[in-house]
Coordinates of C-alpha atoms in Angstrom, one line a residue:
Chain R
X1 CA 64.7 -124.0 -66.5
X2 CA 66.1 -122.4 -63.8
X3 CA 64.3 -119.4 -63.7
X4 CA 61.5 -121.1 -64.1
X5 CA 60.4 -120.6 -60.2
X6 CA 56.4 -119.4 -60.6
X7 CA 54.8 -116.3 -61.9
X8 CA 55.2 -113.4 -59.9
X9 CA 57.7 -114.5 -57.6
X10 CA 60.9 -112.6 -58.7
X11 CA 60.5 -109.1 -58.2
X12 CA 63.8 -107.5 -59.7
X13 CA 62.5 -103.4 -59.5
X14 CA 65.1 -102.0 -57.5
X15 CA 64.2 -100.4 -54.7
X16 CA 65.3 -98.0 -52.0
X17 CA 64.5 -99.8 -48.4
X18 CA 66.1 -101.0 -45.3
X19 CA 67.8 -104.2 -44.2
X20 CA 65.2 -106.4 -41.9
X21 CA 66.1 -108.5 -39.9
X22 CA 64.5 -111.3 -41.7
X23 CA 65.4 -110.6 -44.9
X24 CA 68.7 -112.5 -46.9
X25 CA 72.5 -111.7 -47.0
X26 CA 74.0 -113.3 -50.3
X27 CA 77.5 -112.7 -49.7
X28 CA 80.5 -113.7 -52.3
X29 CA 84.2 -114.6 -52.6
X30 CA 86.7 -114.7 -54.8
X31 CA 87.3 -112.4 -58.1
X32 CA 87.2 -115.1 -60.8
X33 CA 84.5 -117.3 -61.7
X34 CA 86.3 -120.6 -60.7
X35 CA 87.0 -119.7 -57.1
X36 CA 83.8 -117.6 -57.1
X37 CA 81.7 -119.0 -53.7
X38 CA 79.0 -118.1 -51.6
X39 CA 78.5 -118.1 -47.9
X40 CA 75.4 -120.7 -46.9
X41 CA 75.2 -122.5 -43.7
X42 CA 77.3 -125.3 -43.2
X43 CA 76.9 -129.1 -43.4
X44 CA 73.7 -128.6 -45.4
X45 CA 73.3 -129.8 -48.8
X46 CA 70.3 -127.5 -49.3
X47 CA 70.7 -124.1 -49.3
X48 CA 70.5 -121.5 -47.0
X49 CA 71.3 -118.3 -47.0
X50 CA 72.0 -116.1 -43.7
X51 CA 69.6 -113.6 -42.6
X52 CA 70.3 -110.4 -41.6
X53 CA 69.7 -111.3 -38.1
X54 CA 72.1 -114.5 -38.5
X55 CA 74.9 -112.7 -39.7
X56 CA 74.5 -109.8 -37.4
X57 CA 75.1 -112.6 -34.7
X58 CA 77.9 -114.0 -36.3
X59 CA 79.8 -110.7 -37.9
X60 CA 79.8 -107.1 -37.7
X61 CA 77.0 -105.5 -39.9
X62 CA 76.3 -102.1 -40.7
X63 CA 73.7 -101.3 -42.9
X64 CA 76.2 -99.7 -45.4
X65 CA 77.5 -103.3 -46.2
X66 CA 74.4 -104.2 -48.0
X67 CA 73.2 -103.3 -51.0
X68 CA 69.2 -104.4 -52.2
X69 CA 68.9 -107.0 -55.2
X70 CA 65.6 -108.3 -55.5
X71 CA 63.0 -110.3 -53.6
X72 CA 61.1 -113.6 -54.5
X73 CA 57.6 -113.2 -53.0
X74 CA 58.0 -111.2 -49.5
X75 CA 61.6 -112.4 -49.6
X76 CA 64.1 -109.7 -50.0
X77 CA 67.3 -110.5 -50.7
X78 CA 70.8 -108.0 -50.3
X79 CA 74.5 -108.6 -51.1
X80 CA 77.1 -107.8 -49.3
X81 CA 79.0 -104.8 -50.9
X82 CA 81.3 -104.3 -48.1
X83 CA 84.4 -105.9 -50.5
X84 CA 87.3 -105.4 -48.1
X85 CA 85.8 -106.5 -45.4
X86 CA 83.9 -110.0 -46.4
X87 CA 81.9 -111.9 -43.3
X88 CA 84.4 -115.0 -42.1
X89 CA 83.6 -118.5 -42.5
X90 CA 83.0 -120.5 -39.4
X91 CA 81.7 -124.4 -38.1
X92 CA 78.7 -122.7 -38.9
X93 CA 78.8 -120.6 -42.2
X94 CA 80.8 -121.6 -45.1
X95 CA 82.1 -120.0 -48.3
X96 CA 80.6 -122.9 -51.1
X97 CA 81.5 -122.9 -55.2
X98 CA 78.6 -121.1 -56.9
X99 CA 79.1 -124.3 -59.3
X100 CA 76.2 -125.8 -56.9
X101 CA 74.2 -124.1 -58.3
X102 CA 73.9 -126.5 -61.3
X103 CA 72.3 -129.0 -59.1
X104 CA 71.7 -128.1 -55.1
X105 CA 68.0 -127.7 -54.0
X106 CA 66.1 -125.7 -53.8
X107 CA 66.4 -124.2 -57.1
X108 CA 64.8 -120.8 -56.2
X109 CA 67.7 -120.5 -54.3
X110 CA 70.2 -121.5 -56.9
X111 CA 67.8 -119.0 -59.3
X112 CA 68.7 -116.3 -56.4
X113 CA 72.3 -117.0 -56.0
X114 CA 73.1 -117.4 -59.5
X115 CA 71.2 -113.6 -60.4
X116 CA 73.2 -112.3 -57.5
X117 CA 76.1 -113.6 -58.6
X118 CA 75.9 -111.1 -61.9
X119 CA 74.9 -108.2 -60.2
X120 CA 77.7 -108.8 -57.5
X121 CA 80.5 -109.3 -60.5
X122 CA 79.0 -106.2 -62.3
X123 CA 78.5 -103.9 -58.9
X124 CA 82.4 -105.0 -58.5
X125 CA 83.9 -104.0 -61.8
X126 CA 82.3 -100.5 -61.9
X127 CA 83.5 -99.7 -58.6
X128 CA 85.4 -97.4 -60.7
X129 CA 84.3 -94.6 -63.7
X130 CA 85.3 -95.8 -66.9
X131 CA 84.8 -92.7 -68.3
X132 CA 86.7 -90.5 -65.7
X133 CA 88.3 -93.4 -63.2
X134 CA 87.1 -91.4 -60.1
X135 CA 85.5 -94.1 -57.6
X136 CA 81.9 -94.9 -58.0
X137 CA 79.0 -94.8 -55.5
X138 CA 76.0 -96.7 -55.4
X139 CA 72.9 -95.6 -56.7
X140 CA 70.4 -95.0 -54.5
X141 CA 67.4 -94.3 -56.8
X142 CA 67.9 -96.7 -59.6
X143 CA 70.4 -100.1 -60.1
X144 CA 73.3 -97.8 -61.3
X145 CA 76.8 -97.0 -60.5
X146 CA 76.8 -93.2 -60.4
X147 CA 80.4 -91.6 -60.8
X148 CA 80.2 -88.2 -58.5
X149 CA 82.6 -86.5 -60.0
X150 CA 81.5 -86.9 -63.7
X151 CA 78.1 -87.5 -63.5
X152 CA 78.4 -90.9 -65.4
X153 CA 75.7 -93.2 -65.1
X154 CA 76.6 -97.1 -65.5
X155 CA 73.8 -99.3 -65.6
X156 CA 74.2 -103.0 -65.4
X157 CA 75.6 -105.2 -67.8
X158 CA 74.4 -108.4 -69.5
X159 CA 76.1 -110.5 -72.3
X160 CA 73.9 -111.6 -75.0
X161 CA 74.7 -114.9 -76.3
X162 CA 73.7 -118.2 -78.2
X163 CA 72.6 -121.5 -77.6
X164 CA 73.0 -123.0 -81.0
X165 CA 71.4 -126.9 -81.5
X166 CA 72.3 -127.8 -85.3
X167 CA 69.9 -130.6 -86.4
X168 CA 70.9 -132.6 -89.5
X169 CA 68.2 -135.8 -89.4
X170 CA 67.9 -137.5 -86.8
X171 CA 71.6 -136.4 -85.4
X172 CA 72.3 -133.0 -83.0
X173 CA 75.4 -131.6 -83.5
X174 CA 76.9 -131.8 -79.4
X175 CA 80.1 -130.5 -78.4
X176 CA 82.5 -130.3 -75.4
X177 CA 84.4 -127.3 -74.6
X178 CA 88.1 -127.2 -73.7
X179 CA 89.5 -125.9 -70.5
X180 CA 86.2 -125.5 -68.8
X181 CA 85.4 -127.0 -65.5
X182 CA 82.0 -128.3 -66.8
X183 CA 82.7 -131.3 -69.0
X184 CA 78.8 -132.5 -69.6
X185 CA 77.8 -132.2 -73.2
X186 CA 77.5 -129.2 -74.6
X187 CA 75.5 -127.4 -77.8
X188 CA 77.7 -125.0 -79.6
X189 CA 77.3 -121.3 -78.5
X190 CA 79.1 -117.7 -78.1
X191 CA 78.5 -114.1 -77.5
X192 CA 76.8 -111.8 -79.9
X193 CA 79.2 -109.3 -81.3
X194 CA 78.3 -105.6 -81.6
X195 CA 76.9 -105.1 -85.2
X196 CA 75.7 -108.6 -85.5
X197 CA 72.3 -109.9 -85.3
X198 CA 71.9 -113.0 -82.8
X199 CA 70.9 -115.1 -86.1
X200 CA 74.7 -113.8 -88.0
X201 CA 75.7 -114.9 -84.5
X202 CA 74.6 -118.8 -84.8
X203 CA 76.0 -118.9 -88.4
X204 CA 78.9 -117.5 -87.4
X205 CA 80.1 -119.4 -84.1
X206 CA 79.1 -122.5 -86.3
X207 CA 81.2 -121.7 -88.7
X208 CA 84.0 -121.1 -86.9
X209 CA 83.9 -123.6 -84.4
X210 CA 83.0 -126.7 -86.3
X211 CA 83.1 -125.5 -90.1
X212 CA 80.1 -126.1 -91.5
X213 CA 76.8 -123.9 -92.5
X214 CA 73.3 -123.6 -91.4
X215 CA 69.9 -122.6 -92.2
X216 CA 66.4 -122.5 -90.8
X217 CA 67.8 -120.7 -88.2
X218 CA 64.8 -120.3 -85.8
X219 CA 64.5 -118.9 -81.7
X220 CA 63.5 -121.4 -78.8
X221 CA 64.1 -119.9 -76.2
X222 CA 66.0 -117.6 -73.6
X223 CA 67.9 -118.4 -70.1
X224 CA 68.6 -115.0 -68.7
X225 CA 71.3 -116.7 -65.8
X226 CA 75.0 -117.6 -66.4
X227 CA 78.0 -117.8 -65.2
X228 CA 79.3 -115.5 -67.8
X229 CA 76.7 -112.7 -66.7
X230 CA 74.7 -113.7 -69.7
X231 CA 71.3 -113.6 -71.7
X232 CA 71.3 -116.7 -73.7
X233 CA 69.2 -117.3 -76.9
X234 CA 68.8 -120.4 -78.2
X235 CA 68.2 -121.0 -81.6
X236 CA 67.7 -124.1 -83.2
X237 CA 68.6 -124.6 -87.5
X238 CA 69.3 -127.5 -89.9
X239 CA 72.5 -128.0 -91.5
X240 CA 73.0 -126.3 -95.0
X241 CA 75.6 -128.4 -97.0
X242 CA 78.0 -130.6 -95.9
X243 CA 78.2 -132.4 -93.0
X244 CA 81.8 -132.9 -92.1
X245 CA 83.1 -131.1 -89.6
X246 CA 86.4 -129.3 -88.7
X247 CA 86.6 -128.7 -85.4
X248 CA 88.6 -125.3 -83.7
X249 CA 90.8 -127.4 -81.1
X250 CA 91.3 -123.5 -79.1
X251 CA 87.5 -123.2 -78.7
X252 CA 86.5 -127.1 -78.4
X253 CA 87.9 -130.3 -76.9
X254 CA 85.0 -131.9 -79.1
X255 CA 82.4 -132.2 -81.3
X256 CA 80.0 -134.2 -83.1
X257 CA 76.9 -135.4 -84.7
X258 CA 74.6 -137.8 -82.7
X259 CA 72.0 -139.7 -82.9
X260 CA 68.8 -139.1 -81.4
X261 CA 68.4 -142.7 -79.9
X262 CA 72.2 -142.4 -78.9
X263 CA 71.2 -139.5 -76.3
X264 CA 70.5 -140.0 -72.4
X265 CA 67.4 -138.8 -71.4
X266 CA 68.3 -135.6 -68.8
X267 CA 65.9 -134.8 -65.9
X268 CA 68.2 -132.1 -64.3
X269 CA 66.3 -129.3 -66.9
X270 CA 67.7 -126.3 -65.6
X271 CA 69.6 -125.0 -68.4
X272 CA 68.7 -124.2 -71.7
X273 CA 71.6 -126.4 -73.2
X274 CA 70.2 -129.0 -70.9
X275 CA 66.2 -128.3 -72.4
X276 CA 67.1 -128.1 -76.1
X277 CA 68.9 -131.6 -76.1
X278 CA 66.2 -132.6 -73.9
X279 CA 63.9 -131.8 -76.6
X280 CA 65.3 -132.4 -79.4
X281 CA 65.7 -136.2 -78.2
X282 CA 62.0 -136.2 -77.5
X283 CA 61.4 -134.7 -81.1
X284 CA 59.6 -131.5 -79.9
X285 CA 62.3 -129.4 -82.2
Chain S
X1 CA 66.8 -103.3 -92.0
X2 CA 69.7 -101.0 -91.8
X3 CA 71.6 -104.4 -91.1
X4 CA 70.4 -106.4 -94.1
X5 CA 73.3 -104.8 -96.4
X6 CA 74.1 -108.2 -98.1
X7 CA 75.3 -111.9 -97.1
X8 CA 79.2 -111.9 -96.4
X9 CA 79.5 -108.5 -96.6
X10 CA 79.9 -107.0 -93.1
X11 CA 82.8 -108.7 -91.7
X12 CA 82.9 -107.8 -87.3
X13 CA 85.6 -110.0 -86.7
X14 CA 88.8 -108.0 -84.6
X15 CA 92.2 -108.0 -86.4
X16 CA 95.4 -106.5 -86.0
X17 CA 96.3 -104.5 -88.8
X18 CA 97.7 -100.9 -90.7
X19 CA 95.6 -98.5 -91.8
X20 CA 96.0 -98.3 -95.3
X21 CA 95.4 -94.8 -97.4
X22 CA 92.3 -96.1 -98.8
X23 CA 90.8 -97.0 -95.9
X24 CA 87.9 -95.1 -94.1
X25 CA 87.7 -93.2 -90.9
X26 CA 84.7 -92.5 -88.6
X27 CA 85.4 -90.0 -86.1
X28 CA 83.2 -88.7 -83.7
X29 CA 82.1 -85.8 -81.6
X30 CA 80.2 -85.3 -78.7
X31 CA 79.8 -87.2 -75.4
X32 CA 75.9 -87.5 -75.4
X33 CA 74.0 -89.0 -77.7
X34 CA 72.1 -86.1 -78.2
X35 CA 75.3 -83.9 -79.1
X36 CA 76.9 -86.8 -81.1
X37 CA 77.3 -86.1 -84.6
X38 CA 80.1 -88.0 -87.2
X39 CA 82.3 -86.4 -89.4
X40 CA 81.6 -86.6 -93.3
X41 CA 82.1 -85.0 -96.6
X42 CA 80.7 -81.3 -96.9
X43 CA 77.5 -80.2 -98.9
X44 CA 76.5 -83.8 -99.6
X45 CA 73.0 -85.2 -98.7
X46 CA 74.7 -88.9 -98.9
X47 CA 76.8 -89.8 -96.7
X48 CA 80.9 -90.0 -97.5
X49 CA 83.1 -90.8 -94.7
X50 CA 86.8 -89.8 -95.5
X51 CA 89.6 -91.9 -96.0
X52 CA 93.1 -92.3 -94.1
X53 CA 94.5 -90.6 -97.0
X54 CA 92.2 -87.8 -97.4
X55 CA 92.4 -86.9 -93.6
X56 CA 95.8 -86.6 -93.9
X57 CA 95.6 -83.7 -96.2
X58 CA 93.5 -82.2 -93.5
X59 CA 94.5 -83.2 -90.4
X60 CA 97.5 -84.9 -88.4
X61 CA 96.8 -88.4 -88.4
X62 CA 99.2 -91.2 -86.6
X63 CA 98.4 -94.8 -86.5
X64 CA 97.8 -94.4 -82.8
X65 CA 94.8 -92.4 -83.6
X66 CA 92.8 -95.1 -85.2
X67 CA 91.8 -98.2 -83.8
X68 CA 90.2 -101.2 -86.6
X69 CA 86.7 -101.5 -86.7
X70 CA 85.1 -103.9 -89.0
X71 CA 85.5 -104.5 -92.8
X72 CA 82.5 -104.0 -95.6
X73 CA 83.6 -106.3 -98.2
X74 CA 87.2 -105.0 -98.8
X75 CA 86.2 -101.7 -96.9
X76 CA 88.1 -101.5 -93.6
X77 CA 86.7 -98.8 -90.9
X78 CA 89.1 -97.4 -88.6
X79 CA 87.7 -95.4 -85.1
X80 CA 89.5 -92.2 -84.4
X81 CA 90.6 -92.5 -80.7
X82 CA 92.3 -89.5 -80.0
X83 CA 89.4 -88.1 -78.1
X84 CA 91.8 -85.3 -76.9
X85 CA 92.5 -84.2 -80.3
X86 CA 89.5 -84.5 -83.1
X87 CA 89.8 -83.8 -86.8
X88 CA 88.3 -79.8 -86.9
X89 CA 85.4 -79.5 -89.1
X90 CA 86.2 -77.2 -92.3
X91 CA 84.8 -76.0 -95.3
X92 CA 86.0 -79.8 -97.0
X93 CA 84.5 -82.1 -93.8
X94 CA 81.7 -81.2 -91.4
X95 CA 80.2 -82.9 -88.3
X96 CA 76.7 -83.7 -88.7
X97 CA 74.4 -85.6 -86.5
X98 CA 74.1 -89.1 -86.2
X99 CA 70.6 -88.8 -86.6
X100 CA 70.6 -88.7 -90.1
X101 CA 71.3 -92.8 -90.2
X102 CA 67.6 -92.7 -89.8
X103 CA 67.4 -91.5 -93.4
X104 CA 70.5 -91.3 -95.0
X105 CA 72.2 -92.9 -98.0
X106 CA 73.6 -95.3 -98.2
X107 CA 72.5 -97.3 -95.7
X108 CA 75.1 -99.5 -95.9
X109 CA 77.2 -96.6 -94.3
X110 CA 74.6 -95.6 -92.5
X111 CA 75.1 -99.1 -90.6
X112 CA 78.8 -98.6 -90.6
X113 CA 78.2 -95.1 -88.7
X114 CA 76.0 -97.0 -86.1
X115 CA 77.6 -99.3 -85.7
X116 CA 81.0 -97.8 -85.4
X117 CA 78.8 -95.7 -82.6
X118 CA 78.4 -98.5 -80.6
X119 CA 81.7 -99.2 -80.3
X120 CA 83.1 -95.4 -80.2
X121 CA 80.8 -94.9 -76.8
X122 CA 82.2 -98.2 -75.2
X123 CA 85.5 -97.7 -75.9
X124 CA 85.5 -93.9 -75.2
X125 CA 83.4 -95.6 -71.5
X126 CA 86.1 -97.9 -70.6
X127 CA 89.5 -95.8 -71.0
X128 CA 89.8 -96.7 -67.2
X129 CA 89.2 -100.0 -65.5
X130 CA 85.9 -99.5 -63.7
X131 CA 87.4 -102.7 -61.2
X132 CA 90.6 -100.8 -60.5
X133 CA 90.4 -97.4 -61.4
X134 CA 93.5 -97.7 -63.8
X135 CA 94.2 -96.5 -67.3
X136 CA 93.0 -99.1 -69.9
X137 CA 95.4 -100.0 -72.8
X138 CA 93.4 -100.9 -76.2
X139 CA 93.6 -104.7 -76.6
X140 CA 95.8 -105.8 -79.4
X141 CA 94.7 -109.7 -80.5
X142 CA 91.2 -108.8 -79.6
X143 CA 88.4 -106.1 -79.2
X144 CA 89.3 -105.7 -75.3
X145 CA 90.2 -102.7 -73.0
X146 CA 93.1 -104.4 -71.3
X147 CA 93.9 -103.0 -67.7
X148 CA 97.6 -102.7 -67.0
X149 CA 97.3 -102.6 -63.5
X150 CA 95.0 -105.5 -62.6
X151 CA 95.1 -107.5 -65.6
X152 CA 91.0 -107.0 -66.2
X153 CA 89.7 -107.6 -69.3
X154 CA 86.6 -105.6 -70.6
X155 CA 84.7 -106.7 -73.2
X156 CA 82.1 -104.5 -75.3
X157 CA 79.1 -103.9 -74.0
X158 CA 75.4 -105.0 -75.7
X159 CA 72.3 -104.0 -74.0
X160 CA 68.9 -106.4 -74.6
X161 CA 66.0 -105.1 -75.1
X162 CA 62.5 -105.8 -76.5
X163 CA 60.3 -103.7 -78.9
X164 CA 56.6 -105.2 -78.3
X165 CA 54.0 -105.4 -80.7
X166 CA 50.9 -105.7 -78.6
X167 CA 47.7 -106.8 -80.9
X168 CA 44.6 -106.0 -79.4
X169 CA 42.1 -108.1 -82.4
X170 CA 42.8 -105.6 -85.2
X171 CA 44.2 -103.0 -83.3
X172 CA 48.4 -102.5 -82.0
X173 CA 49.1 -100.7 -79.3
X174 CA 51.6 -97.9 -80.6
X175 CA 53.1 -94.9 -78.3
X176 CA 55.5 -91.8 -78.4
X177 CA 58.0 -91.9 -76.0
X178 CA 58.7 -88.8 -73.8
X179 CA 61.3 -86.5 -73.6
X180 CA 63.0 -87.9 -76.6
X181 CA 64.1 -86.6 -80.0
X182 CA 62.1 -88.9 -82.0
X183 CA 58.8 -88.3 -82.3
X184 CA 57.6 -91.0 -84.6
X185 CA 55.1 -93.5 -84.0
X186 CA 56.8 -96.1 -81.8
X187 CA 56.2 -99.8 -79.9
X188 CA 56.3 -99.8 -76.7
X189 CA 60.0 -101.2 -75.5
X190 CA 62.3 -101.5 -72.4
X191 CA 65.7 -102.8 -71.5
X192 CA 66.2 -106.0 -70.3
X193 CA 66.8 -106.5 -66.5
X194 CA 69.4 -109.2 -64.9
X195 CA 67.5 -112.3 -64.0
X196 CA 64.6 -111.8 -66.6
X197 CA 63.9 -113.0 -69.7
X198 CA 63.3 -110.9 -72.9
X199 CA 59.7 -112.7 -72.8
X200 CA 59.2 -111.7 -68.8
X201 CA 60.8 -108.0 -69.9
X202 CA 57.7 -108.3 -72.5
X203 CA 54.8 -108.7 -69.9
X204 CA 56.7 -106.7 -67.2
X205 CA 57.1 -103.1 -69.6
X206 CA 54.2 -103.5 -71.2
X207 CA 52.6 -103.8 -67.5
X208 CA 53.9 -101.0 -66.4
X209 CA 54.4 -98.6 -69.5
X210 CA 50.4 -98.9 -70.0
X211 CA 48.7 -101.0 -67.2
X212 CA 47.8 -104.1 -69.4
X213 CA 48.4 -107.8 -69.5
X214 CA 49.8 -109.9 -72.3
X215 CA 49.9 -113.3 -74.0
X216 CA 51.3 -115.6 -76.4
X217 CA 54.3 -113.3 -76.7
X218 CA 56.5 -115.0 -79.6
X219 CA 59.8 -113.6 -80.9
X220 CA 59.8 -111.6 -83.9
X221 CA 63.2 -111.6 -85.0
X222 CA 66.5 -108.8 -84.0
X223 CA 67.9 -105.6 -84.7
X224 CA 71.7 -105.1 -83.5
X225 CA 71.8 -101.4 -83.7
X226 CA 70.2 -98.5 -81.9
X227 CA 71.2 -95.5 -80.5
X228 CA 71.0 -96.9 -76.5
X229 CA 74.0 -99.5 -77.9
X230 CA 71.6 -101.7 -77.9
X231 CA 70.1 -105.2 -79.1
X232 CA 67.1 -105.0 -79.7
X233 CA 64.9 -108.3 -79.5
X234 CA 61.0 -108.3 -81.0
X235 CA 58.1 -109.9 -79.6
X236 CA 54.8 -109.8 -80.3
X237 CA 52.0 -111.3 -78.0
X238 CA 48.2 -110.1 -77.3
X239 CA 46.1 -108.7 -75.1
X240 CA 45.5 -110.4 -72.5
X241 CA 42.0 -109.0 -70.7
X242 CA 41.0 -105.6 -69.7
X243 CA 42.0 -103.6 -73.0
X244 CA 42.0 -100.0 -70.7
X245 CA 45.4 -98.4 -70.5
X246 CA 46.8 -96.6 -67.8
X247 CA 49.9 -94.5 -69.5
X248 CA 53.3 -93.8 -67.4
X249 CA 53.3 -90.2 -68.1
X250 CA 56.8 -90.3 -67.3
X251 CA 57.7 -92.8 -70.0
X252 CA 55.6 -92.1 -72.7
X253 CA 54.3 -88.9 -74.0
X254 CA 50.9 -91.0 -75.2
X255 CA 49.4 -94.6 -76.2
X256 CA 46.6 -95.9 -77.5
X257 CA 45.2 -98.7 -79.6
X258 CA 45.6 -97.7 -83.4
X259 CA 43.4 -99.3 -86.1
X260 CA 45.0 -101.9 -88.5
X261 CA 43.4 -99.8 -91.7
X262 CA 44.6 -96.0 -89.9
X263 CA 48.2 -97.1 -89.9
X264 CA 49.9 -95.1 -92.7
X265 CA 52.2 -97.7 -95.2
X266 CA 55.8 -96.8 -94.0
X267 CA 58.6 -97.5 -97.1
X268 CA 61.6 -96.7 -94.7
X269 CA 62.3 -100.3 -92.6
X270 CA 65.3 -99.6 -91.2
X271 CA 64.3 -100.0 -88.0
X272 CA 62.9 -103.0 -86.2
X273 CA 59.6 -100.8 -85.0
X274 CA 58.7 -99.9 -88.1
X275 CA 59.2 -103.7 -89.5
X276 CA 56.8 -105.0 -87.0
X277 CA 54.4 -102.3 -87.4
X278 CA 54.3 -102.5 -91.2
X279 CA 54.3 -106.6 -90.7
X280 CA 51.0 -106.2 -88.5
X281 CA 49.5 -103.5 -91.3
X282 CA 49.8 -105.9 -94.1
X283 CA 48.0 -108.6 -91.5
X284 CA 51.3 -110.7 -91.5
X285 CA 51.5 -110.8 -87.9

């Protein structure tokens, strides 16, 4: 998967230091997910990210625009928190969909931009208190959001979900969700609700989005990247009961038993959806 | 655990409805943790939230002061949201800690009260739009802060984390944390970061709460309550080398390796530590 990118390398301690020259700029567009994009040199399909230095050649850079994120071996990487005042695109620097990073190379990087890409959408919706609404600053000892005149300390946010592959056979229940950009095959999944267990989540979001019950419902796996800021859990389980389905037309444009033989053999492995079907076809679950 | 209160019976699902007179009201005080204590029938050791209709005889109530919560069975659990104006306490309806969910019957309220927690410090942490800085409206087709400014949605917020069960032969690793109210034997534990998963949160707390490596780390199973708001995910795994701890003073009070036959048998599993560390007692992990 993904983040998948060799022991050791992904140092996420936050840390108080200063911009190097050397060291990345991840810098992003665009409030919603679909026009979310990233600046990366232009006219390359790989990616690369602008160092400090680069930018500083290309833009104005103070050292108050950047905020530390994380560093993959002696690699740091910062984002650009300077939100009224984003770096221009140029013949050389572009603003790119983040949906890249489903398949560009290399896939440290698309493990990089996709990490920054929830820390940018959580640093930019607690630029305010909830609590109190006075404005925010940034933390400088820990990853927080530290409201000054409250004393509020927001820490960042992450989404637990499921991944849910329904086995019944030799046939995976696959789905395809409606009004999404991605239109690959899908396994059925949602986010946990407070209260609920991620296991009364799986029997839950089955129920509801296809009708039917399960059991045997046991964990694979986790994906801690999306582009809904979330930590997904897959699950795997067998259906309990009957197999027809009734499918929730709001949440899904489809959804389905098949066959084991009937499913394409997927070498792009970098999300858990893609891994469980992968691996279910292979008869590992 | 506190959660296993019966199939079909707790019912999370948002709706838009009246409170009725029979339904219950959980109402709390306090904005830390620490201070936060529920309001609940006088003089009795079990717990006995009041209904709509009771709390009317002893306090003004409108149907803008209560917000839906859940169901239990035919039970519905309304918030009180008026933070500016609380029920009083009386002679009739006291506020008492929230600590007592440790212990108290039944725990199927005691659930409710946690539960109904969760929710009370997310809601009472969003009344403004932390991207704006506006007043949020409460959602009315589902559990959202809505902001009438910018149109944001905010959605309530889980926090992973992962209670380890390090097994050292026939020995666990147990700990007290510092600085905190409980001081029962614990796991050692730790909030998941953005970009890891719960399995890399494993190694990485356990690394730096007491300076060892780990192994085979395999889920355990989940525990959607705690007092952090919390989710918590359990792994086990074991040692993996040098069995010398180095303790972070600041997090933990002490730690050690405890004996399978010196752990005491613990009757009270509400809680997801003391499930694993009874499951490793009776050698069933």
């Amino acid at each position: 998967m993904i983040q998948e990118i060799g022991a050791g390398r992904f140092q996420n301690q936050f840390r108080q230091c200063s911009p190097r020259s050397g060291d990345y700029v991840i810098a992003f567009s665009g409030k919603e997910k679909r026009d979310a994009a990233v600046l990366v040199e232009a006219g390359q399909s790989a990616i690369v990210y602008p160092t400090v230095g680069q930018l500083k050649e290309h833009a104005q850079v103070n050292e108050e625009d950047l905020c530390y994120l994380f560093s993959l071996d002696e690699d740091a990487f910062y984002l650009w928190k300077n939100w009224d005042e984003m770096p221009n695109a140029s013949e050389e620097w572009e603003y790119r969909s983040i949906r890249m990073f489903r398949t560009a190379e290399p896939m440290e990087l698309c493990f990089a931009g996709m990490t920054a890409y929830h820390l940018y959408v959580w640093y930019r919706n607690n630029r305010y208190c909830g609590y109190c609404g006075a404005q925010n600053e940034f933390g400088q000892k820990e990853r927080t959001m530290v409201c000054p005149s409250c004393g509020h300390l927001h820490f960042p946010k992450i989404c637990p979900a499921v991944i849910v592959a329904v086995r019944n056979g030799d046939s995976l229940m696959t789905s395809r969700y409606a009004g999404r950009e991605y239109k690959g095959v899908a396994l059925l999944a949602g986010f946990c609700e407070i209260g609920e267990t991620p296991e009364e989540t799986v029997a839950r979001e089955v129920r509801e989005e296809v009708g039917i019950r399960v059991k045997n419902i046991t964990y694979f796996g986790s994906q801690p990247w999306g582009y809904d800021r979330n930590l997904l859990l897959g699950y795997y389980c067998d259906l309990d009961g009957n197999a027809d389905i009734m499918i929730d037309r709001q949440e899904l444009e489809t959804a389905g038993w098949v066959k084991r033989a009937d499913i394409a053999e997927n070498k792009n492995l970098r999300s858990l959806t893609a891994t469980m079907i992968e691996a279910f076809r292979r008869g590992e679950i």
